[in-house]
Short mmCIF file of N, CA and C in Angstrom, two decimals:
data_model
loop_
_atom_site.label_atom_id
_atom_site.label_comp_id
_atom_site.label_asym_id
_atom_site.label_seq_id
_atom_site.Cartn_x
_atom_site.Cartn_y
_atom_site.Cartn_z
N MET A 1 77.85 -86.24 33.18
CA MET A 1 77.03 -87.48 34.28
C MET A 1 76.85 -88.43 33.47
N LYS A 2 77.58 -89.46 34.84
CA LYS A 2 77.22 -90.80 34.07
C LYS A 2 75.94 -91.47 34.71
N ARG A 3 75.20 -91.94 33.80
CA ARG A 3 73.96 -92.29 33.92
C ARG A 3 73.86 -94.00 34.37
N ASN A 4 73.07 -93.87 35.49
CA ASN A 4 73.25 -95.17 35.80
C ASN A 4 71.88 -96.50 34.83
N PRO A 5 73.15 -97.74 34.66
CA PRO A 5 72.10 -98.69 34.04
C PRO A 5 71.31 -99.32 34.60
N ASP A 6 70.33 -99.71 33.42
CA ASP A 6 69.27 -100.59 34.05
C ASP A 6 69.51 -101.66 34.79
N THR A 7 69.01 -101.88 35.85
CA THR A 7 68.92 -103.41 36.38
C THR A 7 68.06 -104.28 36.31
N ILE A 8 68.22 -105.61 35.13
CA ILE A 8 67.19 -106.68 34.71
C ILE A 8 67.34 -107.61 35.40
N LEU A 9 66.27 -108.22 35.65
CA LEU A 9 66.23 -109.51 36.44
C LEU A 9 65.88 -110.91 35.26
N ARG A 10 66.93 -111.59 35.42
CA ARG A 10 66.66 -112.68 34.42
C ARG A 10 66.31 -114.14 35.11
N LEU A 11 65.50 -114.84 34.76
CA LEU A 11 64.84 -115.98 35.79
C LEU A 11 65.17 -117.14 34.46
N ARG A 12 65.51 -118.08 34.90
CA ARG A 12 65.56 -119.55 34.64
C ARG A 12 64.57 -120.49 35.17
N VAL A 13 63.88 -120.31 34.68
CA VAL A 13 62.64 -121.77 35.80
C VAL A 13 62.65 -122.93 34.82
N TRP A 14 62.32 -124.13 35.60
CA TRP A 14 62.05 -125.60 35.18
C TRP A 14 61.68 -126.42 35.97
N LEU A 15 60.98 -127.07 36.18
CA LEU A 15 60.33 -128.11 37.27
C LEU A 15 61.24 -129.65 36.92
N GLU A 16 61.64 -130.35 37.77
CA GLU A 16 62.14 -131.32 37.55
C GLU A 16 61.34 -132.80 38.67
N GLN A 17 61.50 -133.63 37.41
CA GLN A 17 61.06 -135.28 38.28
C GLN A 17 62.24 -136.29 37.97
N GLU A 18 62.57 -136.56 39.44
CA GLU A 18 63.73 -137.59 39.42
C GLU A 18 65.18 -137.04 38.86
N ASP A 19 65.30 -135.77 39.15
CA ASP A 19 66.48 -135.09 38.91
C ASP A 19 66.67 -134.96 37.58
N GLN A 20 65.56 -134.92 36.42
CA GLN A 20 64.98 -134.60 35.16
C GLN A 20 64.13 -133.51 35.08
N THR A 21 64.83 -132.74 33.93
CA THR A 21 63.90 -131.74 33.68
C THR A 21 62.31 -131.81 33.00
N TYR A 22 61.54 -131.94 33.75
CA TYR A 22 59.95 -132.16 33.18
C TYR A 22 59.51 -131.40 32.26
N ILE A 23 59.62 -129.92 32.92
CA ILE A 23 59.11 -128.95 31.85
C ILE A 23 59.80 -127.59 32.26
N GLY A 24 60.81 -126.77 31.33
CA GLY A 24 61.24 -125.76 31.15
C GLY A 24 60.86 -124.66 30.70
N ILE A 25 62.10 -123.47 30.70
CA ILE A 25 61.27 -122.43 29.79
C ILE A 25 62.11 -122.66 28.31
N GLY A 26 63.05 -123.36 28.17
CA GLY A 26 63.76 -123.76 27.06
C GLY A 26 62.84 -124.42 26.14
N SER A 27 62.30 -125.38 26.43
CA SER A 27 61.16 -126.32 25.90
C SER A 27 60.04 -126.19 25.62
N THR A 28 59.44 -124.70 26.67
CA THR A 28 58.82 -124.00 26.14
C THR A 28 58.39 -122.95 24.85
N LEU A 29 59.43 -122.47 24.99
CA LEU A 29 59.88 -121.48 24.23
C LEU A 29 59.86 -122.30 22.95
N LEU A 30 60.61 -123.43 22.69
CA LEU A 30 60.61 -124.33 21.10
C LEU A 30 59.30 -124.54 21.05
N LEU A 31 58.31 -125.17 21.94
CA LEU A 31 56.90 -125.21 21.38
C LEU A 31 56.25 -124.16 20.94
N GLN A 32 56.85 -122.45 21.81
CA GLN A 32 55.91 -121.54 21.43
C GLN A 32 56.31 -121.17 19.90
N GLN A 33 57.65 -121.32 19.36
CA GLN A 33 58.00 -120.70 18.11
C GLN A 33 57.34 -122.02 17.40
N VAL A 34 57.48 -123.10 17.45
CA VAL A 34 57.08 -124.12 16.85
C VAL A 34 54.75 -123.72 16.21
N GLU A 35 54.42 -123.20 17.39
CA GLU A 35 53.33 -123.10 17.59
C GLU A 35 53.18 -121.83 16.20
N LYS A 36 54.09 -120.85 16.31
CA LYS A 36 54.24 -119.48 16.02
C LYS A 36 54.61 -119.72 13.97
N LEU A 37 55.73 -120.37 13.86
CA LEU A 37 56.12 -120.34 12.74
C LEU A 37 55.65 -121.92 11.64
N GLY A 38 55.54 -122.94 12.44
CA GLY A 38 54.68 -124.19 12.03
C GLY A 38 55.76 -125.04 11.68
N SER A 39 57.31 -124.68 11.95
CA SER A 39 58.20 -125.31 11.03
C SER A 39 59.43 -125.73 12.59
N LEU A 40 59.64 -127.00 12.81
CA LEU A 40 60.86 -127.43 14.13
C LEU A 40 62.32 -126.47 13.31
N ARG A 41 62.22 -126.95 12.44
CA ARG A 41 63.43 -126.21 11.66
C ARG A 41 63.29 -124.61 12.20
N LYS A 42 62.42 -124.26 11.59
CA LYS A 42 62.70 -122.59 11.61
C LYS A 42 62.52 -122.21 13.21
N ALA A 43 62.07 -123.11 14.20
CA ALA A 43 62.13 -122.93 15.51
C ALA A 43 63.35 -122.63 16.02
N ALA A 44 64.19 -123.79 15.57
CA ALA A 44 65.36 -124.16 16.11
C ALA A 44 66.10 -123.08 15.68
N GLU A 45 65.72 -122.57 14.22
CA GLU A 45 66.82 -121.10 13.97
C GLU A 45 66.52 -120.18 14.70
N ALA A 46 65.14 -119.64 14.88
CA ALA A 46 64.85 -118.23 15.63
C ALA A 46 65.45 -118.45 17.07
N LEU A 47 65.71 -119.45 17.82
CA LEU A 47 66.03 -119.61 18.91
C LEU A 47 67.65 -119.66 19.05
N GLY A 48 68.18 -119.91 17.75
CA GLY A 48 69.60 -119.86 17.33
C GLY A 48 70.23 -121.58 18.09
N MET A 49 69.43 -122.42 17.76
CA MET A 49 69.90 -124.02 17.93
C MET A 49 69.77 -124.56 17.11
N SER A 50 70.62 -125.97 16.72
CA SER A 50 70.72 -126.45 15.64
C SER A 50 69.30 -127.34 15.70
N TYR A 51 68.83 -127.97 14.40
CA TYR A 51 67.57 -128.79 14.48
C TYR A 51 67.48 -129.96 15.34
N ARG A 52 69.11 -130.18 14.77
CA ARG A 52 69.39 -131.85 15.84
C ARG A 52 68.95 -131.59 17.29
N ARG A 53 69.65 -130.68 17.84
CA ARG A 53 69.46 -130.07 19.32
C ARG A 53 67.90 -129.86 19.46
N ALA A 54 67.08 -129.11 18.76
CA ALA A 54 65.36 -129.11 18.93
C ALA A 54 64.71 -130.11 18.77
N TRP A 55 65.53 -131.24 17.84
CA TRP A 55 64.45 -132.35 17.79
C TRP A 55 64.96 -132.83 19.37
N GLY A 56 65.90 -133.39 19.34
CA GLY A 56 66.38 -133.90 20.92
C GLY A 56 65.59 -133.20 22.24
N LYS A 57 65.58 -132.25 22.48
CA LYS A 57 64.50 -131.44 23.21
C LYS A 57 63.52 -131.91 23.37
N LEU A 58 62.78 -131.48 21.94
CA LEU A 58 61.23 -131.84 21.94
C LEU A 58 61.19 -133.64 22.68
N LYS A 59 61.49 -134.25 21.58
CA LYS A 59 61.55 -135.63 21.73
C LYS A 59 62.18 -136.19 23.28
N ASN A 60 63.01 -135.32 23.94
CA ASN A 60 63.14 -135.40 25.35
C ASN A 60 62.09 -135.09 26.37
N ALA A 61 61.54 -134.06 26.05
CA ALA A 61 60.03 -133.58 26.69
C ALA A 61 58.91 -134.11 26.33
N GLU A 62 58.61 -134.47 25.16
CA GLU A 62 57.47 -135.53 25.40
C GLU A 62 57.78 -137.06 25.99
N GLU A 63 58.97 -137.60 26.17
CA GLU A 63 59.11 -138.99 26.55
C GLU A 63 58.96 -138.84 28.34
N ARG A 64 59.45 -137.39 28.70
CA ARG A 64 59.30 -137.20 30.30
C ARG A 64 57.79 -137.52 30.63
N ILE A 65 57.04 -136.37 30.07
CA ILE A 65 55.59 -135.75 30.07
C ILE A 65 54.96 -137.01 29.79
N GLY A 66 55.46 -137.90 28.90
CA GLY A 66 54.19 -139.03 28.70
C GLY A 66 53.27 -138.66 27.37
N LYS A 67 53.03 -137.85 26.98
CA LYS A 67 52.20 -136.96 25.89
C LYS A 67 52.95 -136.57 24.56
N PRO A 68 52.48 -136.75 23.33
CA PRO A 68 53.00 -135.95 22.51
C PRO A 68 52.61 -134.20 22.15
N LEU A 69 53.27 -133.56 21.88
CA LEU A 69 53.52 -132.18 22.38
C LEU A 69 53.43 -131.41 20.98
N VAL A 70 53.40 -132.10 19.97
CA VAL A 70 53.43 -131.66 18.57
C VAL A 70 53.12 -132.55 17.95
N GLU A 71 52.58 -132.38 17.12
CA GLU A 71 51.67 -133.39 15.58
C GLU A 71 51.95 -133.21 14.07
N LYS A 72 52.63 -133.93 13.58
CA LYS A 72 52.63 -133.46 11.74
C LYS A 72 51.41 -132.57 11.19
N THR A 73 51.62 -132.25 10.66
CA THR A 73 50.53 -131.68 9.60
C THR A 73 50.73 -131.83 8.15
N LYS A 74 49.43 -133.17 8.13
CA LYS A 74 49.50 -134.08 7.08
C LYS A 74 49.60 -133.35 5.78
N GLY A 75 50.41 -133.55 4.75
CA GLY A 75 50.47 -133.64 3.74
C GLY A 75 51.03 -132.27 3.58
N LYS A 76 52.08 -131.29 3.98
CA LYS A 76 52.71 -130.64 4.12
C LYS A 76 54.24 -130.83 4.76
N GLY A 77 54.75 -131.88 4.63
CA GLY A 77 56.34 -131.84 4.65
C GLY A 77 56.31 -131.91 6.10
N GLN A 78 57.39 -131.54 6.41
CA GLN A 78 57.87 -131.18 7.72
C GLN A 78 57.26 -130.28 8.66
N ARG A 79 55.96 -130.07 8.21
CA ARG A 79 54.78 -129.04 8.83
C ARG A 79 54.82 -129.61 10.52
N PHE A 80 54.43 -128.42 11.62
CA PHE A 80 54.22 -128.98 13.03
C PHE A 80 53.25 -128.22 13.50
N ASN A 81 52.14 -128.67 13.84
CA ASN A 81 51.24 -127.79 14.83
C ASN A 81 51.47 -128.26 16.33
N LEU A 82 51.21 -127.55 17.22
CA LEU A 82 51.50 -128.35 18.87
C LEU A 82 50.04 -129.27 18.80
N SER A 83 50.27 -130.23 19.38
CA SER A 83 49.05 -131.28 19.87
C SER A 83 48.19 -130.54 20.74
N PRO A 84 46.89 -131.04 21.15
CA PRO A 84 46.05 -129.80 22.22
C PRO A 84 46.83 -129.74 23.62
N TYR A 85 47.42 -130.90 23.97
CA TYR A 85 48.31 -131.17 25.55
C TYR A 85 49.54 -130.35 25.34
N GLY A 86 49.79 -130.19 24.08
CA GLY A 86 51.24 -129.75 23.78
C GLY A 86 51.23 -127.94 24.10
N LYS A 87 50.01 -127.33 23.35
CA LYS A 87 49.25 -126.22 23.60
C LYS A 87 49.59 -125.89 24.97
N GLU A 88 48.41 -126.67 25.46
CA GLU A 88 47.98 -126.55 26.71
C GLU A 88 49.31 -126.38 28.10
N VAL A 89 49.80 -127.07 27.82
CA VAL A 89 51.41 -127.04 28.80
C VAL A 89 52.02 -125.64 28.14
N MET A 90 52.28 -125.89 27.30
CA MET A 90 52.87 -124.52 26.85
C MET A 90 52.02 -123.05 27.22
N GLU A 91 50.92 -123.37 27.20
CA GLU A 91 50.15 -121.97 27.55
C GLU A 91 50.24 -121.97 29.57
N ARG A 92 50.23 -122.77 30.11
CA ARG A 92 50.20 -122.96 31.28
C ARG A 92 51.38 -122.49 31.84
N PHE A 93 52.87 -123.06 31.21
CA PHE A 93 54.01 -122.88 31.88
C PHE A 93 54.00 -121.60 31.55
N LEU A 94 53.92 -121.26 30.42
CA LEU A 94 54.08 -119.50 30.21
C LEU A 94 53.59 -118.61 31.08
N HIS A 95 52.32 -118.68 31.41
CA HIS A 95 51.36 -118.11 32.60
C HIS A 95 52.42 -118.34 33.87
N PHE A 96 53.05 -119.19 34.24
CA PHE A 96 53.64 -119.32 35.57
C PHE A 96 54.73 -118.74 35.24
N TYR A 97 55.52 -119.20 34.27
CA TYR A 97 56.69 -118.22 34.59
C TYR A 97 56.25 -116.68 34.49
N LEU A 98 55.36 -116.11 33.57
CA LEU A 98 55.13 -114.72 33.87
C LEU A 98 54.63 -113.99 35.45
N ASP A 99 54.06 -114.80 35.90
CA ASP A 99 53.54 -114.92 37.47
C ASP A 99 55.20 -114.76 38.46
N VAL A 100 55.93 -115.75 38.21
CA VAL A 100 57.06 -115.80 38.90
C VAL A 100 57.65 -114.87 38.73
N GLU A 101 58.10 -114.40 37.15
CA GLU A 101 58.79 -113.14 37.09
C GLU A 101 58.10 -112.09 37.15
N GLU A 102 56.65 -111.62 37.78
CA GLU A 102 56.09 -110.46 37.98
C GLU A 102 56.49 -110.49 39.45
N TYR A 103 56.19 -111.42 40.41
CA TYR A 103 56.24 -111.22 41.49
C TYR A 103 57.95 -110.96 41.85
N ALA A 104 59.30 -111.84 41.01
CA ALA A 104 60.37 -111.53 41.63
C ALA A 104 60.78 -110.55 40.98
N THR A 105 60.47 -109.68 40.11
CA THR A 105 60.93 -108.71 39.99
C THR A 105 60.17 -107.47 41.10
N LYS A 106 58.99 -107.88 41.48
CA LYS A 106 58.36 -106.65 42.33
C LYS A 106 59.09 -106.80 43.89
N ARG A 107 59.20 -108.04 43.90
CA ARG A 107 60.16 -108.21 45.58
C ARG A 107 61.55 -108.07 45.30
N ALA A 108 62.71 -108.07 43.91
CA ALA A 108 63.51 -108.17 44.08
C ALA A 108 64.08 -106.06 44.47
N SER A 109 62.74 -105.21 43.51
CA SER A 109 62.93 -103.85 43.58
C SER A 109 62.21 -103.04 45.23
N GLU A 110 61.47 -104.00 46.06
CA GLU A 110 61.39 -103.74 47.14
C GLU A 110 63.16 -104.06 48.11
N LEU A 111 63.43 -105.05 47.76
CA LEU A 111 64.24 -105.64 48.71
C LEU A 111 65.50 -105.11 48.68
N LEU A 112 66.17 -104.75 47.52
CA LEU A 112 67.15 -104.34 46.89
C LEU A 112 66.97 -102.38 47.08
N GLU A 113 66.08 -101.77 47.14
CA GLU A 113 66.01 -100.61 47.15
C GLU A 113 66.09 -100.05 46.25
N MET A 114 65.58 -100.65 44.49
CA MET A 114 65.84 -99.81 43.40
C MET A 114 65.43 -100.31 42.39
N GLU A 115 65.34 -99.47 41.56
CA GLU A 115 64.24 -100.26 39.98
C GLU A 115 64.64 -101.22 39.58
N VAL A 116 64.08 -102.32 39.46
CA VAL A 116 64.16 -103.38 38.58
C VAL A 116 63.52 -104.08 37.28
N LYS A 117 63.82 -104.19 36.27
CA LYS A 117 63.04 -104.17 35.47
C LYS A 117 63.06 -105.57 34.88
N LYS A 118 61.54 -106.31 34.01
CA LYS A 118 62.10 -107.57 33.64
C LYS A 118 62.56 -107.50 32.51
N SER A 119 63.13 -108.49 32.09
CA SER A 119 64.04 -108.72 30.83
C SER A 119 63.20 -108.53 29.32
N GLY A 120 61.87 -109.59 29.67
CA GLY A 120 60.84 -109.70 28.61
C GLY A 120 61.63 -110.44 27.53
N GLU A 121 62.05 -111.21 28.03
CA GLU A 121 62.63 -111.82 26.83
C GLU A 121 61.59 -113.24 26.38
N PHE A 122 60.97 -113.89 27.59
CA PHE A 122 59.75 -114.72 26.81
C PHE A 122 58.92 -114.67 27.03
N TYR A 123 58.26 -113.10 26.44
CA TYR A 123 57.09 -112.78 26.32
C TYR A 123 56.48 -113.13 24.87
N ARG A 124 55.28 -113.84 25.08
CA ARG A 124 54.08 -113.55 23.86
C ARG A 124 53.35 -112.48 23.68
N ASP A 125 53.28 -112.23 22.59
CA ASP A 125 52.49 -111.06 22.68
C ASP A 125 51.31 -111.04 23.33
N ASP A 126 50.31 -112.47 22.87
CA ASP A 126 48.85 -111.67 23.55
C ASP A 126 48.97 -112.28 25.32
N MET A 127 50.28 -112.41 25.81
CA MET A 127 50.39 -112.51 27.37
C MET A 127 51.00 -111.50 27.96
N GLU A 128 51.52 -110.63 27.43
CA GLU A 128 51.76 -109.48 28.21
C GLU A 128 50.50 -108.82 29.19
#
Protein backbone atom coordinates (compact mmCIF):
# COMPACT_ATOMS: atom_id res chain seq x y z
CA MET A 1 0.00 0.00 0.00
CA LYS A 2 1.39 3.39 -1.02
CA ARG A 3 1.74 5.87 1.84
CA ASN A 4 0.56 9.45 1.26
CA PRO A 5 3.51 11.81 1.43
CA ASP A 6 3.47 14.65 3.95
CA THR A 7 2.21 17.99 2.70
CA ILE A 8 4.62 20.70 3.88
CA LEU A 9 3.98 24.43 3.92
CA ARG A 10 6.92 26.54 2.79
CA LEU A 11 6.85 30.32 3.05
CA ARG A 12 9.20 33.09 2.05
CA VAL A 13 8.19 36.28 3.83
CA TRP A 14 9.74 39.71 3.61
CA LEU A 15 8.78 43.37 3.94
CA GLU A 16 9.57 45.91 1.24
CA GLN A 17 9.98 49.67 1.07
CA GLU A 18 10.31 51.41 -2.28
CA ASP A 19 10.68 48.07 -4.11
CA GLN A 20 13.58 46.97 -1.92
CA THR A 21 13.57 44.35 0.79
CA TYR A 22 13.48 46.06 4.17
CA ILE A 23 13.76 42.87 6.25
CA GLY A 24 13.12 39.28 5.31
CA ILE A 25 13.65 35.78 6.49
CA GLY A 26 17.07 35.54 4.77
CA SER A 27 18.65 38.47 6.58
CA THR A 28 16.86 37.46 9.79
CA LEU A 29 18.33 33.96 9.60
CA LEU A 30 21.75 35.48 9.03
CA LEU A 31 21.34 37.58 12.18
CA GLN A 32 20.17 34.49 14.06
CA GLN A 33 23.30 32.56 13.05
CA VAL A 34 25.60 35.49 13.88
CA GLU A 35 24.03 35.62 17.33
CA LYS A 36 24.43 31.87 17.79
CA LEU A 37 27.95 31.52 16.36
CA GLY A 38 29.51 34.95 17.00
CA SER A 39 31.02 34.93 13.53
CA LEU A 40 29.79 36.16 10.16
CA ARG A 41 31.98 33.60 8.39
CA LYS A 42 30.54 30.71 10.43
CA ALA A 43 27.02 32.10 9.99
CA ALA A 44 27.52 32.20 6.21
CA GLU A 45 28.81 28.62 6.20
CA ALA A 46 25.86 27.45 8.31
CA LEU A 47 23.47 28.96 5.76
CA GLY A 48 25.39 27.67 2.74
CA MET A 49 26.39 31.06 1.39
CA SER A 50 29.69 32.74 0.70
CA TYR A 51 31.17 35.17 3.20
CA ARG A 52 31.02 37.90 0.55
CA ARG A 53 27.29 37.32 0.00
CA ALA A 54 26.64 37.30 3.76
CA TRP A 55 28.63 40.51 4.24
CA GLY A 56 26.71 42.19 1.38
CA LYS A 57 23.36 41.01 2.75
CA LEU A 58 24.21 42.35 6.19
CA LYS A 59 25.49 45.69 4.94
CA ASN A 60 22.48 46.14 2.61
CA ALA A 61 20.10 45.39 5.48
CA GLU A 62 21.86 47.90 7.75
CA GLU A 63 21.77 50.52 5.00
CA ARG A 64 18.04 50.03 4.33
CA ILE A 65 17.13 49.92 8.03
CA GLY A 66 19.40 52.84 8.88
CA LYS A 67 20.86 51.33 12.04
CA PRO A 68 23.70 48.90 12.80
CA LEU A 69 22.49 45.34 13.25
CA VAL A 70 25.81 43.87 14.39
CA GLU A 71 28.79 45.08 16.39
CA LYS A 72 32.34 43.82 16.30
CA THR A 73 33.49 42.32 19.58
CA LYS A 74 36.57 44.21 20.71
CA GLY A 75 39.79 42.27 21.07
CA LYS A 76 38.51 39.06 19.53
CA GLY A 77 39.40 39.42 15.84
CA GLN A 78 36.41 39.22 13.52
CA ARG A 79 33.87 38.24 16.17
CA PHE A 80 30.41 39.79 15.99
CA ASN A 81 27.50 40.33 18.35
CA LEU A 82 24.09 41.63 17.42
CA SER A 83 23.51 45.25 18.30
CA PRO A 84 20.58 45.79 20.67
CA TYR A 85 18.52 46.94 17.68
CA GLY A 86 19.68 43.99 15.55
CA LYS A 87 18.56 41.58 18.26
CA GLU A 88 15.20 43.34 18.57
CA VAL A 89 14.59 43.28 14.79
CA MET A 90 15.57 39.61 14.57
CA GLU A 91 13.33 38.59 17.49
CA ARG A 92 10.34 40.58 16.26
CA PHE A 93 10.60 39.38 12.67
CA LEU A 94 10.96 35.74 13.76
CA HIS A 95 7.89 36.08 15.99
CA PHE A 96 6.01 37.63 13.07
CA TYR A 97 7.15 34.86 10.73
CA LEU A 98 6.07 32.13 13.17
CA ASP A 99 2.65 33.77 13.56
CA VAL A 100 2.21 33.91 9.77
CA GLU A 101 3.35 30.30 9.42
CA GLU A 102 0.95 29.13 12.15
CA TYR A 103 -2.00 30.86 10.51
CA ALA A 104 -1.08 29.75 6.98
CA THR A 105 -0.65 26.10 8.03
CA LYS A 106 -3.98 26.04 9.84
CA ARG A 107 -5.82 27.82 7.01
CA ALA A 108 -4.31 25.62 4.30
CA SER A 109 -5.38 22.51 6.22
CA GLU A 110 -8.93 23.86 6.52
CA LEU A 111 -9.34 25.02 2.92
CA LEU A 112 -7.59 22.10 1.25
CA GLU A 113 -9.14 19.54 3.62
CA MET A 114 -5.83 17.81 4.24
CA GLU A 115 -3.16 17.77 6.90
CA VAL A 116 -0.57 20.42 6.14
CA LYS A 117 2.58 20.55 8.26
CA LYS A 118 5.00 23.37 9.00
CA SER A 119 8.41 22.96 7.43
CA GLY A 120 10.18 23.98 10.64
CA GLU A 121 13.15 25.20 8.65
CA PHE A 122 13.34 28.60 10.36
CA TYR A 123 12.70 27.73 13.96
CA ARG A 124 14.73 28.85 16.89
CA ASP A 125 14.69 26.46 19.81
CA ASP A 126 13.48 29.13 22.22
CA MET A 127 10.72 30.36 19.93
CA GLU A 128 8.94 27.09 19.10
